[in-house]
Coordinates of C-alpha atoms in Angstrom, one line a residue:
X5 CA 0.0 0.0 0.0
X6 CA 2.7 2.5 1.0
X7 CA 4.9 1.6 -2.0
X8 CA 2.1 2.4 -4.3
X9 CA 1.0 5.6 -2.5
X10 CA 4.6 7.0 -2.3
X11 CA 5.2 6.4 -6.0
X12 CA 1.9 7.7 -7.1
X13 CA 3.4 10.7 -9.1
X14 CA 5.4 8.2 -11.2
X15 CA 2.2 6.1 -11.8
X16 CA 0.4 9.2 -12.9
X17 CA 3.1 10.3 -15.2
X18 CA 3.5 6.9 -16.8
X19 CA -0.2 6.7 -17.8
X20 CA -0.3 10.5 -18.6
X21 CA -3.1 11.0 -16.2
X22 CA -4.6 14.4 -15.3
X23 CA -5.6 15.1 -11.7
X24 CA -9.2 14.2 -12.6
X25 CA -7.9 10.9 -14.2
X26 CA -5.9 10.0 -11.1
X27 CA -9.0 10.7 -8.9
X28 CA -10.9 8.2 -11.0
X29 CA -8.2 5.6 -10.6
X30 CA -8.3 6.1 -6.8
X31 CA -12.1 5.9 -6.9
X32 CA -11.8 2.5 -8.8
X33 CA -9.5 1.3 -6.0
X34 CA -12.0 2.5 -3.3
X35 CA -14.9 0.8 -5.1
X36 CA -13.0 -2.4 -5.4
X37 CA -12.1 -2.3 -1.7
X38 CA -15.7 -1.9 -0.7
X39 CA -16.6 -4.9 -2.8
X40 CA -13.7 -6.8 -1.3
X41 CA -14.8 -6.0 2.2
X42 CA -18.3 -7.3 1.5
X43 CA -17.0 -10.5 -0.2
X44 CA -14.6 -11.1 2.7
X45 CA -17.4 -10.5 5.2
X46 CA -19.6 -13.1 3.5
X47 CA -16.9 -15.8 3.1
X48 CA -14.5 -15.3 6.0
X49 CA -15.7 -18.4 8.0
X50 CA -12.9 -20.0 10.1
X51 CA -12.4 -22.8 7.6
X52 CA -12.0 -20.4 4.7
X53 CA -9.7 -17.8 6.4
X54 CA -6.4 -19.5 5.4
X55 CA -7.5 -19.4 1.7
X56 CA -8.6 -15.8 2.0
X57 CA -5.4 -14.8 3.7
X58 CA -3.1 -16.4 1.2
X59 CA -5.1 -15.5 -2.0
X60 CA -5.8 -12.0 -0.8
X61 CA -2.1 -11.3 -0.2
X62 CA -1.1 -12.9 -3.5
X63 CA -3.8 -11.0 -5.3
X64 CA -2.7 -7.7 -3.7
X65 CA 0.9 -8.4 -4.7
X66 CA 0.0 -9.4 -8.3
X67 CA -2.2 -6.3 -8.7
X68 CA 0.7 -4.1 -7.6
X69 CA 2.9 -5.6 -10.2
X70 CA 0.3 -5.2 -12.9
X71 CA -0.3 -1.5 -11.9
X72 CA 3.4 -0.9 -12.4
X73 CA 3.2 -2.1 -16.0
X74 CA 0.0 -0.1 -16.9
X75 CA 0.4 2.7 -19.3
X76 CA -3.2 3.7 -20.1
X77 CA -5.9 5.1 -17.8
X78 CA -8.2 2.2 -18.5
X79 CA -5.7 -0.6 -17.6
X80 CA -4.6 1.4 -14.6
X81 CA -8.2 1.8 -13.3
X82 CA -8.8 -2.0 -13.8
X83 CA -5.5 -2.8 -12.0
X84 CA -6.5 -0.4 -9.1
X85 CA -9.9 -2.0 -9.0
X86 CA -8.5 -5.5 -8.5
X87 CA -6.0 -4.1 -6.0
X88 CA -8.9 -2.7 -4.0
X89 CA -10.8 -6.0 -4.1
X90 CA -7.8 -7.9 -2.8
X91 CA -7.1 -5.3 -0.1
X92 CA -10.7 -5.5 1.1
X93 CA -10.8 -9.3 1.2
X94 CA -7.4 -9.4 3.0
X95 CA -8.5 -6.7 5.5
X96 CA -11.6 -8.7 6.7
X97 CA -9.7 -12.0 6.8
X98 CA -6.9 -10.6 8.8
X99 CA -9.0 -8.9 11.4
X100 CA -11.4 -11.8 11.7
X101 CA -8.6 -14.3 12.2
X102 CA -6.9 -11.9 14.6
X103 CA -10.0 -11.7 16.8
X104 CA -10.1 -15.5 16.9
X105 CA -6.4 -15.8 17.8
X106 CA -6.9 -13.1 20.5
X107 CA -9.8 -15.0 21.9
X108 CA -7.9 -18.3 21.9
X109 CA -4.8 -16.7 23.6
X110 CA -7.0 -15.0 26.2
X111 CA -5.0 -11.8 26.0
X112 CA -5.0 -8.6 23.8
X113 CA -2.8 -8.7 20.7
X114 CA -4.9 -6.6 18.3
X115 CA -3.1 -3.4 18.9
X116 CA 0.3 -5.0 18.3
X117 CA -1.0 -6.5 15.0
X118 CA -2.2 -3.1 13.9
X119 CA 1.2 -1.7 14.9
X120 CA 2.8 -4.1 12.5
X121 CA 0.6 -2.6 9.7
X122 CA 1.8 0.9 10.7
X123 CA 5.4 -0.3 10.7
X124 CA 4.9 -1.8 7.3
X125 CA 3.5 1.5 6.0
X126 CA 6.6 3.3 7.3
X127 CA 8.9 0.7 5.8
X128 CA 7.1 0.8 2.5
X129 CA 7.3 4.5 2.3
X130 CA 11.0 4.4 3.2
X131 CA 11.6 1.8 0.5
X132 CA 9.9 4.0 -2.1
X133 CA 11.9 7.0 -1.1
X134 CA 15.2 5.1 -1.3
X135 CA 14.3 3.8 -4.7
X136 CA 13.1 7.1 -6.0
X137 CA 15.6 7.0 -8.9
X138 CA 14.5 3.5 -9.9
X139 CA 11.7 2.8 -12.3
X140 CA 8.4 2.3 -10.4
X141 CA 7.7 -0.7 -12.7
X142 CA 10.6 -2.6 -11.4
X143 CA 9.9 -1.6 -7.8
X144 CA 6.3 -2.7 -8.0
X145 CA 7.3 -6.0 -9.6
X146 CA 10.0 -6.8 -7.1
X147 CA 7.9 -5.8 -4.2
X148 CA 4.9 -7.9 -5.5
X149 CA 7.1 -10.9 -6.1
X150 CA 8.6 -10.7 -2.6
X151 CA 5.1 -10.3 -0.9
X152 CA 3.6 -13.1 -3.0
X153 CA 6.5 -15.4 -2.2
X154 CA 6.2 -14.7 1.5
X155 CA 2.5 -15.4 1.4
X156 CA 2.9 -18.8 -0.4
X157 CA 5.7 -19.7 2.0
X158 CA 3.6 -19.0 5.0
X159 CA 0.5 -20.7 3.6
X160 CA 1.0 -23.9 5.8
X161 CA 1.2 -21.6 8.9
X162 CA -2.0 -19.8 7.8
X163 CA -3.8 -23.2 7.5
X164 CA -3.3 -23.7 11.2
X165 CA -5.7 -20.8 11.8
X166 CA -8.5 -22.8 10.4
X167 CA -7.8 -25.5 13.1
X168 CA -8.3 -23.2 16.0
X169 CA -11.1 -24.2 18.3
X170 CA -14.1 -21.8 17.8
X171 CA -14.9 -19.4 20.5
X172 CA -18.2 -19.6 22.4
X173 CA -21.0 -19.4 19.8
X174 CA -22.5 -15.9 19.7
X175 CA -26.2 -15.4 20.6
X176 CA -28.3 -14.4 17.7
X177 CA -30.4 -11.4 17.8
X178 CA -34.1 -11.9 16.9
X179 CA -33.8 -9.3 14.2
X180 CA -32.3 -11.0 11.1
X181 CA -30.8 -7.7 10.0
X182 CA -28.6 -7.7 13.1
X183 CA -25.1 -9.3 13.0
X184 CA -25.0 -12.5 15.1
X185 CA -24.3 -11.6 18.7
X186 CA -24.0 -7.9 18.0
X187 CA -27.1 -5.6 18.2
X188 CA -27.5 -3.5 15.0
X189 CA -27.4 -0.2 17.0
X190 CA -24.0 -1.1 18.6
X191 CA -22.7 -2.3 15.2
X192 CA -23.4 1.1 13.6
X193 CA -22.0 3.0 16.6
X194 CA -18.7 1.0 16.2
X195 CA -18.7 1.9 12.5
X196 CA -19.4 5.6 13.2
X197 CA -16.5 5.7 15.7
X198 CA -14.2 4.0 13.2
X199 CA -15.2 6.6 10.5
X200 CA -14.4 9.4 13.0
X201 CA -11.0 7.9 13.8
X202 CA -10.0 7.2 10.2
X203 CA -11.1 10.7 9.1
X204 CA -8.4 11.9 11.5
X205 CA -5.9 9.6 9.8
X206 CA -6.9 10.8 6.4
X207 CA -6.6 14.4 7.6
X208 CA -3.1 13.7 8.9
X209 CA -2.0 12.0 5.7
X210 CA -3.3 14.7 3.3
X211 CA -3.3 18.0 5.4
X212 CA -0.6 17.8 8.1
X213 CA 2.2 18.9 5.7
X214 CA -0.1 21.6 4.2
X215 CA -0.9 22.9 7.7
X216 CA 2.8 23.1 8.6
X217 CA 3.6 24.8 5.3
X218 CA 1.0 27.4 6.0
X219 CA 2.9 28.2 9.2
X220 CA 6.0 28.9 7.0
X221 CA 7.7 25.6 7.9
X222 CA 10.3 24.3 5.5
X223 CA 9.5 21.4 3.1
X224 CA 11.4 18.9 5.3
X225 CA 9.7 20.1 8.5
X226 CA 6.3 20.0 6.8
X227 CA 6.9 16.4 5.7
X228 CA 7.9 15.5 9.2
X229 CA 4.4 16.2 10.5
X230 CA 2.9 13.0 9.1
X231 CA 6.0 11.1 10.1
X232 CA 5.6 12.2 13.7
X233 CA 1.9 11.3 13.5
X234 CA 2.8 7.8 12.2
X235 CA 5.6 7.2 14.7
X236 CA 3.4 8.2 17.6
X237 CA 0.7 5.9 16.4
X238 CA 3.2 3.0 16.2
X239 CA 4.4 3.7 19.7
X240 CA 0.8 3.8 21.0
X241 CA -0.1 0.6 19.4
X242 CA 3.0 -1.2 20.6
X243 CA 2.0 -0.3 24.2
X244 CA -1.7 -0.5 23.6
X245 CA -2.2 -4.2 24.4
X246 CA -0.6 -3.9 27.8
X247 CA -2.5 -0.8 28.7
X248 CA -5.8 -2.3 27.6
X249 CA -5.2 -5.5 29.6
X250 CA -4.5 -3.4 32.7
X251 CA -7.1 -0.6 32.4
X252 CA -9.6 -1.9 29.9
X253 CA -10.4 -0.8 26.4
X254 CA -13.1 1.8 27.2
X255 CA -10.8 3.8 29.6
X256 CA -7.7 3.6 27.3
X257 CA -9.6 4.7 24.2
X258 CA -11.4 7.5 26.1
X259 CA -8.2 8.9 27.6
X260 CA -6.5 8.6 24.2
X261 CA -9.3 10.4 22.4
X262 CA -9.2 13.2 24.9
X263 CA -5.5 13.5 24.3
X264 CA -6.0 13.6 20.6
X265 CA -8.7 16.2 20.7
X266 CA -6.9 18.5 23.2
X267 CA -3.5 18.1 21.5
X268 CA -4.7 18.9 18.0
X269 CA -6.8 21.8 19.2
X270 CA -3.9 23.3 21.1
X271 CA -1.6 22.8 18.1
X272 CA -4.1 24.6 15.9
X273 CA -4.8 27.4 18.4
X274 CA -1.1 28.2 19.2
X275 CA -0.3 28.4 15.4
X276 CA 3.5 27.8 15.9
X277 CA 5.5 25.1 14.1
X278 CA 6.6 23.2 17.4
X279 CA 3.0 23.3 18.7
X280 CA 1.6 22.1 15.4
X281 CA 4.1 19.2 15.2
X282 CA 3.2 18.2 18.8
X283 CA -0.5 18.5 18.0
X284 CA -0.3 16.0 15.1
X285 CA 1.8 13.6 17.2
X286 CA -0.8 13.8 20.0
X287 CA -3.5 13.0 17.4
X288 CA -1.6 9.9 16.3
X289 CA -0.8 8.7 19.8
X290 CA -4.3 9.4 21.1
X291 CA -6.1 7.5 18.3
X292 CA -3.6 4.7 18.1
X293 CA -5.6 2.1 20.0
X294 CA -9.1 3.1 18.8
X295 CA -9.3 1.1 15.6
X296 CA -7.9 -2.1 17.1
X297 CA -10.3 -1.8 20.0
X298 CA -13.3 -1.2 17.7
X299 CA -12.3 -4.2 15.5
X300 CA -12.1 -6.4 18.6
X301 CA -15.5 -5.3 19.7
X302 CA -16.9 -5.9 16.2
X303 CA -15.3 -9.3 16.0
X304 CA -17.9 -10.5 18.6
X305 CA -20.4 -10.4 15.7
X306 CA -18.3 -12.4 13.3
X307 CA -16.6 -11.5 10.0
X308 CA -19.7 -9.7 8.6
X309 CA -19.7 -7.3 11.5
X310 CA -15.9 -6.7 11.0
X311 CA -16.7 -6.0 7.3
X312 CA -19.5 -3.6 8.2
X313 CA -17.3 -1.6 10.7
X314 CA -14.4 -1.6 8.2
X315 CA -16.6 -0.3 5.3
X316 CA -18.0 2.5 7.5
X317 CA -14.6 3.4 8.8
X318 CA -13.0 3.6 5.4
X319 CA -15.8 5.9 4.3
X320 CA -14.4 8.4 6.8
X321 CA -10.9 7.8 5.5
X322 CA -11.9 8.4 1.9
X323 CA -14.3 11.3 2.5
X324 CA -12.5 13.1 5.3
X325 CA -9.7 14.9 3.3
X326 CA -12.2 16.2 0.7
X327 CA -14.6 17.4 3.4
X328 CA -11.8 19.2 5.2
X329 CA -10.8 20.8 1.9
X330 CA -14.3 22.0 1.4
X331 CA -14.5 23.4 4.9
X332 CA -11.1 25.2 4.5
X333 CA -12.5 26.8 1.3
X334 CA -15.5 28.2 3.3
X335 CA -13.5 29.2 6.4
X336 CA -9.7 28.7 6.8
X337 CA -7.5 25.6 7.1
X338 CA -7.0 25.8 10.9
X339 CA -10.8 26.0 11.5
X340 CA -11.4 23.1 9.1
X341 CA -8.8 21.0 10.9
X342 CA -10.8 21.3 14.1
X343 CA -13.1 18.7 12.6
X344 CA -10.8 15.7 13.5
X345 CA -10.4 17.2 17.0
X346 CA -14.2 17.4 17.4
X347 CA -14.7 13.9 16.2
X348 CA -12.0 12.7 18.6
X349 CA -14.0 14.3 21.4
X350 CA -17.1 12.4 20.2
X351 CA -15.1 9.2 20.3
X352 CA -14.2 10.0 23.9
X353 CA -17.8 10.6 24.8
X354 CA -19.2 7.4 23.1
X355 CA -16.4 4.9 23.4
X356 CA -17.6 3.5 26.7
X357 CA -21.0 2.5 25.3
X358 CA -19.4 1.0 22.2
X359 CA -16.7 -1.0 23.9
X360 CA -18.4 -2.5 26.9
X361 CA -17.4 -6.0 27.6
X362 CA -14.3 -6.0 25.3
X363 CA -12.3 -8.7 27.2
X364 CA -11.3 -11.6 24.9

């Protein structure tokens, strides 16, 4: 994911895409991901998880290699669409399997697993930066081959996940529209909180550097804003499992969300470069355990519940940056960036209701 995102300008240039054309390619990936999340949610039964894990990873790797070879807008959109489908299938299978592993172990591991994703993102971005002078076609091909080979090599290990003893069967709600064992109202609350959290992540990815630049920071310092956000999120997720085991998910998520809201608000209000950097770092640290905790809570309803929360959450990730841009046009960027802070405050207020009884 990070390798593709970091080399996006090269992809755009190779296919001679306008800004609007690139937006359509990204939309194709987003549509594919939504489809993949639904497909994964329907088929991620314990016995099928190993196949979905391996095929999803190989599909993601193959699509990346194909994207690197695309030279027309149509082929690039098709490659991005397949990439999105594989990403969605893999996302649901990973989180559903992680919930079952966590239940089997009897201790929290979800935050650490999401930390691995963040570390992978940092590593992929670093790899793309180091290979900036290399053709993106070769980079995508080599990365895809390495990822696919690793997935095939670990397929026997993935098969052991299908042998895990199932957890206690969830009670079914009398309403057939509810997810098994998870009331529909709580399911949508989890999804709304995931969207609020991921909107903040999208804001950091697309607007943190712009915010620093508006404060007359240098290009290097502006780029460091998202790096600080990401590093703080990794640190929070590495420590998250132990904190949740000791204090409980509702308290850890609530305190973290308060830190995120207060830190970003202060960084925006003080309007200095050091305060802004600290504010983005506070946002990353404060929201670091939210998504893992929400996925754990959704996992009680099975793979379909995980898929529903993921789809709703990614809606915030995809729509958030554009919404902030529209608000900045109407007001100013600092005022528009208060939206993630306000949503973090909402997470703090509602997390206890959403995350009750989170113990695996």
